[in-house]
PDB file of C-alpha atoms in Angstrom:
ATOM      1  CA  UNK B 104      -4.660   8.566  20.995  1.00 73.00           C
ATOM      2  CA  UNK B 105      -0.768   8.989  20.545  1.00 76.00           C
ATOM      3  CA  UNK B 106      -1.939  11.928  17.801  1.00 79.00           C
ATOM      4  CA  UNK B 107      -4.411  13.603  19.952  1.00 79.00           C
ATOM      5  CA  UNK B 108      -1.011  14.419  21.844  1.00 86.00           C
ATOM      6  CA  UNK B 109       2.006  14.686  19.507  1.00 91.00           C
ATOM      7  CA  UNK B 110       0.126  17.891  17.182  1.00 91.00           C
ATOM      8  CA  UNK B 111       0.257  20.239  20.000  1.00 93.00           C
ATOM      9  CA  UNK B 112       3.998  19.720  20.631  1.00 95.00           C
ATOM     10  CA  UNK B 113       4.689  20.487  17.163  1.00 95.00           C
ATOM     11  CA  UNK B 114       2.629  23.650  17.129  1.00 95.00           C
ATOM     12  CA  UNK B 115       4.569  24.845  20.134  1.00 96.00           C
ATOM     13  CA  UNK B 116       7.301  24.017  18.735  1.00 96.00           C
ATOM     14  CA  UNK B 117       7.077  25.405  15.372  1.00 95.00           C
ATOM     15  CA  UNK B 118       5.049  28.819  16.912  1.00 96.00           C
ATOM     16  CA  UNK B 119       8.262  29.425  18.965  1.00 96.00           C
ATOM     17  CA  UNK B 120      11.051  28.875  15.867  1.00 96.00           C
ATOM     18  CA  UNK B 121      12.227  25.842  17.237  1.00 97.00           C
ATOM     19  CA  UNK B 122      13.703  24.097  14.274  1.00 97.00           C
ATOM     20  CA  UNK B 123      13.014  20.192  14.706  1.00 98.00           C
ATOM     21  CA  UNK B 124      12.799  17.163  12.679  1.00 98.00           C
ATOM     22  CA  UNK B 125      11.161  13.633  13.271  1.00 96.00           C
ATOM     23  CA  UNK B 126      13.363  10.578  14.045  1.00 96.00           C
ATOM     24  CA  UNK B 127      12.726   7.219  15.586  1.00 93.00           C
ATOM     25  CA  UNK B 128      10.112   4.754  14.553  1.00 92.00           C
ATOM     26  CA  UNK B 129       7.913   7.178  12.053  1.00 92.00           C
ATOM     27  CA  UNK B 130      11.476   7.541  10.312  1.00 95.00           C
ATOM     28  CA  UNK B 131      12.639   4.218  10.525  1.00 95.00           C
ATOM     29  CA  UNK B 132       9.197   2.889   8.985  1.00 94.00           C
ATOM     30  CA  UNK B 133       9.445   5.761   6.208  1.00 95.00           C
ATOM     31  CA  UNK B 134      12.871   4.662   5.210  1.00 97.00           C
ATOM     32  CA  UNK B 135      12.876   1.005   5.563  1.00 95.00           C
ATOM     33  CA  UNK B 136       8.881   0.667   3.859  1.00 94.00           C
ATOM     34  CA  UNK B 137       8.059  -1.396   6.981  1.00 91.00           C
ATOM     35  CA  UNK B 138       5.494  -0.270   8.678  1.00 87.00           C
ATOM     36  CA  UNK B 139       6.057  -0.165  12.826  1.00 82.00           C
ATOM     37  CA  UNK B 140       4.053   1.449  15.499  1.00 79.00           C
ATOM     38  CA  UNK B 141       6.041   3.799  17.930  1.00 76.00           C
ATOM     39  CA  UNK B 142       5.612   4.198  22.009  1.00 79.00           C
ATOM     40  CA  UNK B 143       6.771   7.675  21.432  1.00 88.00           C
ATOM     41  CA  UNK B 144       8.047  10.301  18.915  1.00 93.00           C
ATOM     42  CA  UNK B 145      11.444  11.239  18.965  1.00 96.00           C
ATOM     43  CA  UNK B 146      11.812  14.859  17.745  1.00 98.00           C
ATOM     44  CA  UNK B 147      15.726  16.240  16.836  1.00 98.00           C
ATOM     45  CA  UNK B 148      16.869  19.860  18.020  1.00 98.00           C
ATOM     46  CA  UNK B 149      20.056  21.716  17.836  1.00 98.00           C
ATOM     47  CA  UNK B 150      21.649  21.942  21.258  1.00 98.00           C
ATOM     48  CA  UNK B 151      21.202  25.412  21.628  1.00 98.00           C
ATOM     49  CA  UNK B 152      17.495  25.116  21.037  1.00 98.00           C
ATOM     50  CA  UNK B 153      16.910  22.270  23.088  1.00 98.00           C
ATOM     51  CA  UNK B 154      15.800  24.309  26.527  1.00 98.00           C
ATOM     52  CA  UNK B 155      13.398  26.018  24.425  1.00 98.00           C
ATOM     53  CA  UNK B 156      11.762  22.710  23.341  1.00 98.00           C
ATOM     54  CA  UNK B 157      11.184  21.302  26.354  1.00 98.00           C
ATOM     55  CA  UNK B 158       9.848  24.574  27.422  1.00 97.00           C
ATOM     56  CA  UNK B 159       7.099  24.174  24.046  1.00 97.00           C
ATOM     57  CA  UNK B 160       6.412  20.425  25.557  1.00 97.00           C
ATOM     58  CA  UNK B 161       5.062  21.539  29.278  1.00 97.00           C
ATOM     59  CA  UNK B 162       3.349  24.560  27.114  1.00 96.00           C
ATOM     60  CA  UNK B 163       1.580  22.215  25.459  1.00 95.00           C
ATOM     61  CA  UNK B 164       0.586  19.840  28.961  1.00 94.00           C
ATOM     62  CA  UNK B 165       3.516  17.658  28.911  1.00 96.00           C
ATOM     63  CA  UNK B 166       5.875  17.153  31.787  1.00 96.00           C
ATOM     64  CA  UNK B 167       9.281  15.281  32.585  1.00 96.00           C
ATOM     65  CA  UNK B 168       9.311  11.597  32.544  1.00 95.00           C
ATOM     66  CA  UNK B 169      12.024  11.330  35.166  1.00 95.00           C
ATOM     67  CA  UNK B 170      10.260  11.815  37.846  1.00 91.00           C
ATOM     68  CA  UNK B 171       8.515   8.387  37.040  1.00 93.00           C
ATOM     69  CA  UNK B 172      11.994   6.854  35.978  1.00 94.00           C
ATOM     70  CA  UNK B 173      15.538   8.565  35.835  1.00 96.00           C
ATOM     71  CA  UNK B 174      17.153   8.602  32.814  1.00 96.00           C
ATOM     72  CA  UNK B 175      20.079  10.751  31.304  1.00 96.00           C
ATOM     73  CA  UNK B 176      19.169  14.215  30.830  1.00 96.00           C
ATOM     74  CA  UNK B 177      22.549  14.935  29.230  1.00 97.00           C
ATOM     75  CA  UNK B 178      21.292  14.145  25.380  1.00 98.00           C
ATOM     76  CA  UNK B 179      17.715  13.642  25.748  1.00 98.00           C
ATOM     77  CA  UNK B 180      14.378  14.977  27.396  1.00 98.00           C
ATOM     78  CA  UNK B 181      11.459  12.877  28.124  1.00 97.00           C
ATOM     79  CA  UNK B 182       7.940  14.517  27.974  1.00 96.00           C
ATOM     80  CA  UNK B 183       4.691  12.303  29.063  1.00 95.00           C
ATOM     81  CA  UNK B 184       1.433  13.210  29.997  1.00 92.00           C
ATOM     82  CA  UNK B 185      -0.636  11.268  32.509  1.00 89.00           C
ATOM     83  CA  UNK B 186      -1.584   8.505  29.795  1.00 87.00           C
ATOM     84  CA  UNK B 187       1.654   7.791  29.156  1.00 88.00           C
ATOM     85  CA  UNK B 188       2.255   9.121  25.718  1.00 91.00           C
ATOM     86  CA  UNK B 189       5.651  10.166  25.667  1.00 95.00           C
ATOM     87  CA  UNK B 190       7.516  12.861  23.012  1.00 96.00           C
ATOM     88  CA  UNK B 191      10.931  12.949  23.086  1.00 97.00           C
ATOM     89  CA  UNK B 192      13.639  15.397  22.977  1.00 98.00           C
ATOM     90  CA  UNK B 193      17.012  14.688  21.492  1.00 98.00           C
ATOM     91  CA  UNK B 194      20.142  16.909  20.510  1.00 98.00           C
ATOM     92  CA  UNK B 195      22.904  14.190  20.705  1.00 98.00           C
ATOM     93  CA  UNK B 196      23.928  10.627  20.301  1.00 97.00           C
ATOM     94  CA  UNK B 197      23.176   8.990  23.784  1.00 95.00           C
ATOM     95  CA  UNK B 198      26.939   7.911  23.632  1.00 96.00           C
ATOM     96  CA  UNK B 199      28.138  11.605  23.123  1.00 97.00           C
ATOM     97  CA  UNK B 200      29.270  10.659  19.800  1.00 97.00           C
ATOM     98  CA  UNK B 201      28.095  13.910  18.241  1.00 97.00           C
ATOM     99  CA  UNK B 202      25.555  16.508  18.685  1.00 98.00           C
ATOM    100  CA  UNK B 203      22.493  17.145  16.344  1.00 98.00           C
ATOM    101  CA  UNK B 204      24.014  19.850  13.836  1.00 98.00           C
ATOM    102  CA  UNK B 205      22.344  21.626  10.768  1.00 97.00           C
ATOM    103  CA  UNK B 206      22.726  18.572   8.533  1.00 97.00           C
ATOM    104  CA  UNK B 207      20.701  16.851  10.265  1.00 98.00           C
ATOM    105  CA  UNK B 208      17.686  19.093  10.484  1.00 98.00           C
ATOM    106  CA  UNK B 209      17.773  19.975   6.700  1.00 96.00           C
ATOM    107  CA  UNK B 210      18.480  16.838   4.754  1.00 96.00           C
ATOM    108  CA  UNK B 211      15.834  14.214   5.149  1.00 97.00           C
ATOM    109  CA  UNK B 212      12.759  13.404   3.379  1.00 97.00           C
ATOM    110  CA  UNK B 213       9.307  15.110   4.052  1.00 96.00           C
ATOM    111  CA  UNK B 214       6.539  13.454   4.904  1.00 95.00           C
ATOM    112  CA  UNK B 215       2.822  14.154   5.748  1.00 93.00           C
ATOM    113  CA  UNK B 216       0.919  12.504   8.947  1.00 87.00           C
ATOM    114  CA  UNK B 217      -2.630  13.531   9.350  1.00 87.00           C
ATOM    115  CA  UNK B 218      -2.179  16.444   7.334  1.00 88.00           C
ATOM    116  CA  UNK B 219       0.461  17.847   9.150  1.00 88.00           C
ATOM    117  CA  UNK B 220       3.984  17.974   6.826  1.00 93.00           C
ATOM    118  CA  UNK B 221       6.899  17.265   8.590  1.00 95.00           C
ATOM    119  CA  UNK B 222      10.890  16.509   7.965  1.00 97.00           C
ATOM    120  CA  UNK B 223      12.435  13.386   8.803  1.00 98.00           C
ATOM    121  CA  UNK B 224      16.084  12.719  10.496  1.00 98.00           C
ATOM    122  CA  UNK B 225      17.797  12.017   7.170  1.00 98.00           C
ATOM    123  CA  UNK B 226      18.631   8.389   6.764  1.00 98.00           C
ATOM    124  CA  UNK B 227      22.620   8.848   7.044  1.00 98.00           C
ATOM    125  CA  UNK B 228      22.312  10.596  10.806  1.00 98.00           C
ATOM    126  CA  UNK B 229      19.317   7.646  11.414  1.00 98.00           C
ATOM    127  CA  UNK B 230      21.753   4.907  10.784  1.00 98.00           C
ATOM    128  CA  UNK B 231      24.714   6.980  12.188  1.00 98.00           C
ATOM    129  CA  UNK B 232      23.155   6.943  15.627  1.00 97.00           C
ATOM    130  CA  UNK B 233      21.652   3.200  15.222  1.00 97.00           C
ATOM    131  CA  UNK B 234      25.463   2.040  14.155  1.00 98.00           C
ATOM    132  CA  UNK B 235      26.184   2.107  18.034  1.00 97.00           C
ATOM    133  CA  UNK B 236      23.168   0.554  19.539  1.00 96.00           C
ATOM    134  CA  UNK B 237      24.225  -3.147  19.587  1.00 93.00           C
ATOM    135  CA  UNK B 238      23.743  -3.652  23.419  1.00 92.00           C
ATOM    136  CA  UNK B 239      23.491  -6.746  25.510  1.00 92.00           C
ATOM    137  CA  UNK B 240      19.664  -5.865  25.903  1.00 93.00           C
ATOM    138  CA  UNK B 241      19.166  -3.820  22.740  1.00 93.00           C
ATOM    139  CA  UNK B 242      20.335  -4.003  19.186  1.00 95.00           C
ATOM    140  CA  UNK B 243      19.086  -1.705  16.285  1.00 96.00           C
ATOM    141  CA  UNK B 244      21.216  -3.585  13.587  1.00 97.00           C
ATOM    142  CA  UNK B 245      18.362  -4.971  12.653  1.00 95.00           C
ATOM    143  CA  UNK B 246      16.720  -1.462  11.469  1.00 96.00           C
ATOM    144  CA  UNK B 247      20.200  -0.327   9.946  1.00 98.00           C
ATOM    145  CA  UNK B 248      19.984  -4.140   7.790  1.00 97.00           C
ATOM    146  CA  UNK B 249      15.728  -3.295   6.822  1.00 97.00           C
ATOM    147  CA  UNK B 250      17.009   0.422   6.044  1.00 98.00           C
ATOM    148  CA  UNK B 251      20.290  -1.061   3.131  1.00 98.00           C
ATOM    149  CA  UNK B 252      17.843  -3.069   1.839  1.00 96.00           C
ATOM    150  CA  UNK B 253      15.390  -0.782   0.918  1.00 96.00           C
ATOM    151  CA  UNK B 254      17.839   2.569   0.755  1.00 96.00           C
ATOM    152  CA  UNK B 255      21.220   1.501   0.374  1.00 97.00           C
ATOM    153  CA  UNK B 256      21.506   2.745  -3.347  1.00 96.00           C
ATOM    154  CA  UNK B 257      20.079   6.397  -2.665  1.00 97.00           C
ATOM    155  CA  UNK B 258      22.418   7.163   0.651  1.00 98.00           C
ATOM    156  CA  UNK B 259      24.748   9.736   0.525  1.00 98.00           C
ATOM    157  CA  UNK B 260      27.922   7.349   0.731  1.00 98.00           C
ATOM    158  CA  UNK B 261      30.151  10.227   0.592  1.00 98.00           C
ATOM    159  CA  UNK B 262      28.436  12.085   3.688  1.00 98.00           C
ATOM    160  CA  UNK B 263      27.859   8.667   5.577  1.00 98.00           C
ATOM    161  CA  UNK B 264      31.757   7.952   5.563  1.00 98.00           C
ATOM    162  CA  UNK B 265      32.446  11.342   6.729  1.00 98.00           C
ATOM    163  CA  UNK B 266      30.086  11.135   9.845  1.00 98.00           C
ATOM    164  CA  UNK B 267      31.130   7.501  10.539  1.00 98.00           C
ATOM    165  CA  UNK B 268      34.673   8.566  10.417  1.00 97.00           C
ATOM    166  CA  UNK B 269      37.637   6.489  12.678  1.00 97.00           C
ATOM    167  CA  UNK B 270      34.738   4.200  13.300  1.00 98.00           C
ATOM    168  CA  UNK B 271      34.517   2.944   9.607  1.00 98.00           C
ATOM    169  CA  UNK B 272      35.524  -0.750  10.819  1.00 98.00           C
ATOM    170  CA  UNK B 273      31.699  -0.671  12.772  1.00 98.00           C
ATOM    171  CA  UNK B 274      30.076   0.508   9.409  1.00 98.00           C
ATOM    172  CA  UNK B 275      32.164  -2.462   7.654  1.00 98.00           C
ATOM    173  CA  UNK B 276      31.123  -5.206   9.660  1.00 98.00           C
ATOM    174  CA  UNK B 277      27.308  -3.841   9.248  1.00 98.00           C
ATOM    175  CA  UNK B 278      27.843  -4.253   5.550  1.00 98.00           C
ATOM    176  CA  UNK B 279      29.491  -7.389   5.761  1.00 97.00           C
ATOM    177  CA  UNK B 280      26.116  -9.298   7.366  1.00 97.00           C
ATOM    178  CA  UNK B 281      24.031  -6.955   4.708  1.00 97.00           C
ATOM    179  CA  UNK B 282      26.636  -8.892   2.262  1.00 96.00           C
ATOM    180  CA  UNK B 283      25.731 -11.911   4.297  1.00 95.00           C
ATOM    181  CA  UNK B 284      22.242 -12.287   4.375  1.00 94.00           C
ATOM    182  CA  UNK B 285      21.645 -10.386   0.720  1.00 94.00           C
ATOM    183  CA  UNK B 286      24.365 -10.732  -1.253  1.00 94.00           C
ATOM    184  CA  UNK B 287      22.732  -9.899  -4.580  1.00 94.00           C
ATOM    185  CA  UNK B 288      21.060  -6.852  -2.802  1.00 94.00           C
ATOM    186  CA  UNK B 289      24.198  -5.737  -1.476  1.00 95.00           C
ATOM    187  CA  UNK B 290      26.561  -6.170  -5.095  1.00 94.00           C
ATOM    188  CA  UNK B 291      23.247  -3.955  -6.490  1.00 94.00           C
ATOM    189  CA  UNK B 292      22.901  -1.395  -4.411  1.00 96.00           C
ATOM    190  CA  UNK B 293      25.946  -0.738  -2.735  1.00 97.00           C
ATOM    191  CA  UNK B 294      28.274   1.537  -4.400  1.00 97.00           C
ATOM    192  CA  UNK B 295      31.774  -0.211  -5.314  1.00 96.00           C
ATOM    193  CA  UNK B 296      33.963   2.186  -3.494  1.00 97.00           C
ATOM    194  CA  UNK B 297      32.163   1.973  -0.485  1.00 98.00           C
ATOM    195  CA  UNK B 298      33.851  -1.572  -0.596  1.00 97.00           C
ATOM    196  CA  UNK B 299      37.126  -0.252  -1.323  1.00 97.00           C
ATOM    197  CA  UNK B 300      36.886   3.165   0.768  1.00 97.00           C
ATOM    198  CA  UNK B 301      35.807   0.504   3.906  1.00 97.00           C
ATOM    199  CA  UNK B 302      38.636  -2.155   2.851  1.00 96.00           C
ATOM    200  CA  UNK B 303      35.809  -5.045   2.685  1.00 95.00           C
ATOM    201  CA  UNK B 304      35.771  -7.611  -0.611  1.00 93.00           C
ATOM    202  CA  UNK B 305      32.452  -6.751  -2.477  1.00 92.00           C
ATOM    203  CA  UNK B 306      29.598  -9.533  -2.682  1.00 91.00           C
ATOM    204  CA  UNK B 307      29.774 -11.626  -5.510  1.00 89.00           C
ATOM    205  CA  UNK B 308      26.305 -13.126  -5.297  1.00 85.00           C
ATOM    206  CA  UNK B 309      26.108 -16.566  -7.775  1.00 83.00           C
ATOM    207  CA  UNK B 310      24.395 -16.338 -11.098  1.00 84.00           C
ATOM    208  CA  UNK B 311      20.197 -15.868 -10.387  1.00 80.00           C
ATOM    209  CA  UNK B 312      20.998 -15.635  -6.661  1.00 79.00           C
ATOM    210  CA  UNK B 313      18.367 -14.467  -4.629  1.00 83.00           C
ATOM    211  CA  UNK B 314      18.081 -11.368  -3.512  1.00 86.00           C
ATOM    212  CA  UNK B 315      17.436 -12.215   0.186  1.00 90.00           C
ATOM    213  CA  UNK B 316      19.116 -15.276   1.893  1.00 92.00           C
ATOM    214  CA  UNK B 317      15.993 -16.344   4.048  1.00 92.00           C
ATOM    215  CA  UNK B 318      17.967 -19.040   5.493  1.00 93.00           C
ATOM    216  CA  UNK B 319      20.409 -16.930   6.743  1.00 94.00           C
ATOM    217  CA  UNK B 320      17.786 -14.347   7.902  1.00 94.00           C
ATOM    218  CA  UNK B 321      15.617 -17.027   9.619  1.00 94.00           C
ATOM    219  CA  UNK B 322      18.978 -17.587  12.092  1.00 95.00           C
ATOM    220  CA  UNK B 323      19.177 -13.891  13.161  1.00 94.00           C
ATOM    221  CA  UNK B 324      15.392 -14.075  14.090  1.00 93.00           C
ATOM    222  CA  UNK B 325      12.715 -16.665  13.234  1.00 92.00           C
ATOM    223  CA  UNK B 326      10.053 -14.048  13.551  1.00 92.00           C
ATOM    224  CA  UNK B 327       9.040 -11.530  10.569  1.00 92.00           C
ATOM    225  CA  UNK B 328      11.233  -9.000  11.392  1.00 93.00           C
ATOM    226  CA  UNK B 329      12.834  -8.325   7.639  1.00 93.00           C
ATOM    227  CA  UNK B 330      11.766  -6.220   4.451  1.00 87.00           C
ATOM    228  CA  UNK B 331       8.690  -4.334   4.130  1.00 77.00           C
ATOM    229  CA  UNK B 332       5.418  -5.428   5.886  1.00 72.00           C
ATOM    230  CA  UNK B 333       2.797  -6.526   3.600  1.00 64.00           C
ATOM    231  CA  UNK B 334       1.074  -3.284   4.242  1.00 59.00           C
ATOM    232  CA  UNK B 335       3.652  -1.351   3.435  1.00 54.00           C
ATOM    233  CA  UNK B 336       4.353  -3.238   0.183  1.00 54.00           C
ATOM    234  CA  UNK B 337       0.569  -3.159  -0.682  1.00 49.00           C
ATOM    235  CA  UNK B 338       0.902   0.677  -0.038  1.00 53.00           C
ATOM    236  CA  UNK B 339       4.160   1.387  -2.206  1.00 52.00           C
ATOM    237  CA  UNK B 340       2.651  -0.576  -4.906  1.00 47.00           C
ATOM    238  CA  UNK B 341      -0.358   0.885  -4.764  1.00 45.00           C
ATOM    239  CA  UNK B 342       1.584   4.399  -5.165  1.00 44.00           C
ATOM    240  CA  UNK B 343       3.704   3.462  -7.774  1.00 45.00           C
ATOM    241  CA  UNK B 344       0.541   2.604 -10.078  1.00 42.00           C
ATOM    242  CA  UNK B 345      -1.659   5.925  -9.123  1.00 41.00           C
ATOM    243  CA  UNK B 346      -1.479   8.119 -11.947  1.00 40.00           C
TER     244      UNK B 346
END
């Protein structure tokens, strides 16, 4: 029902120029391999281009969520229709951090959904906006944790420090509970001067440690909530033996 929706946005959006790329849930299950349905889809603009995107959403039947429940239209837009399917609209951090800029429509993985091919948010922006959402009644460390284990050793370190920049000490005490709760993980796939660069000792997991401390993830949340689903393992497996 959610796709019977989300195709015409992105013919809109893609018949006007807009450029756009797909964050939220669809990316956060791409990069993590754990599989998560999504109220909504969050698509990624340039601020300049943002007007003409929500013009493509009420082209194609879509109109403002506020008038059901006000929200900040300062970084974000929020189409529904009268099922309550909701797309999404976002050219900046909702802290004003920093706005949505070329890198972040160009760099991320490609993916196909029902036959359509679309670009992801690239994983550094992803966990770059995630880094701030540790709220009293949200918290997306959680994602950032399920996105190091399965990613860490293919981010662009380099790029990552430079968005993160004075707030490095945030990004440090991320990697210290990824140290934490997978210390082999984290020695493996972390890159030693990411250690250094963020002034954090490196893990120095014991001899045959485990990759994942369950024990210690079983005290951030006693439900399933870490590493890929069992779908999603079944399906990467299943990939990695096709011819």
């Amino acid at each position: 029902d959610q796709w019977s929706v989300y195709p015409r946005v992105i013919s809109e959006a893609q018949s006007r120029g807009i450029r756009f790329v797909l964050g939220g849930g669809l990316a956060f299950s791409h990069y993590a391999n754990r599989c998560r349905n999504t109220k909504d889809m969050d698509l990624y603009v340039l601020p300049q281009q943002h007007e003409a995107m929500i013009d493509a959403t009420r082209a194609a039947g879509l109109s403002d969520y506020y008038d059901v429940l006000a929200y900040d239209r300062n970084w974000i837009y929020r189409s529904h229709n009268r099922a309550g399917i909701i797309v999404d609209i976002i050219w900046q951090m909702a802290n004003y951090r920093a706005q949505v800029d070329d890198a972040w429509l160009s760099r991320g993985d490609q993916v196909t959904i029902n036959g359509t091919t679309l670009r992801l948010l690239p994983p550094e922006e992803l966990m770059w906006a995630k880094l701030y959402i540790l709220q009293r009644d949200r918290c997306d460390w959680g994602d950032l944790l399920n996105i190091l284990y399965n990613r860490a050793d293919s981010l662009d370190w380099a790029h990552f420090l430079r968005r993160v920049g004075d707030d490095k000490p945030v990004l440090a005490a991320l990697l210290e509970v990824f140290s934490w709760a997978c210390p082999e993980k984290a020695h493996e796939l972390v890159p030693g001067h990411v250690w250094t660069t963020l002034g954090i000792q490196p893990p120095h997991p014991a001899p045959h440690a485990p990759d994942v401390d369950r024990e210690h993830i079983r005290l951030l949340d006693s439900r399933d909530w870490f590493g890929p689903t069992p779908a999603a393992d079944a399906a990467s497996a299943s990939h990695a033996a096709a011819p």
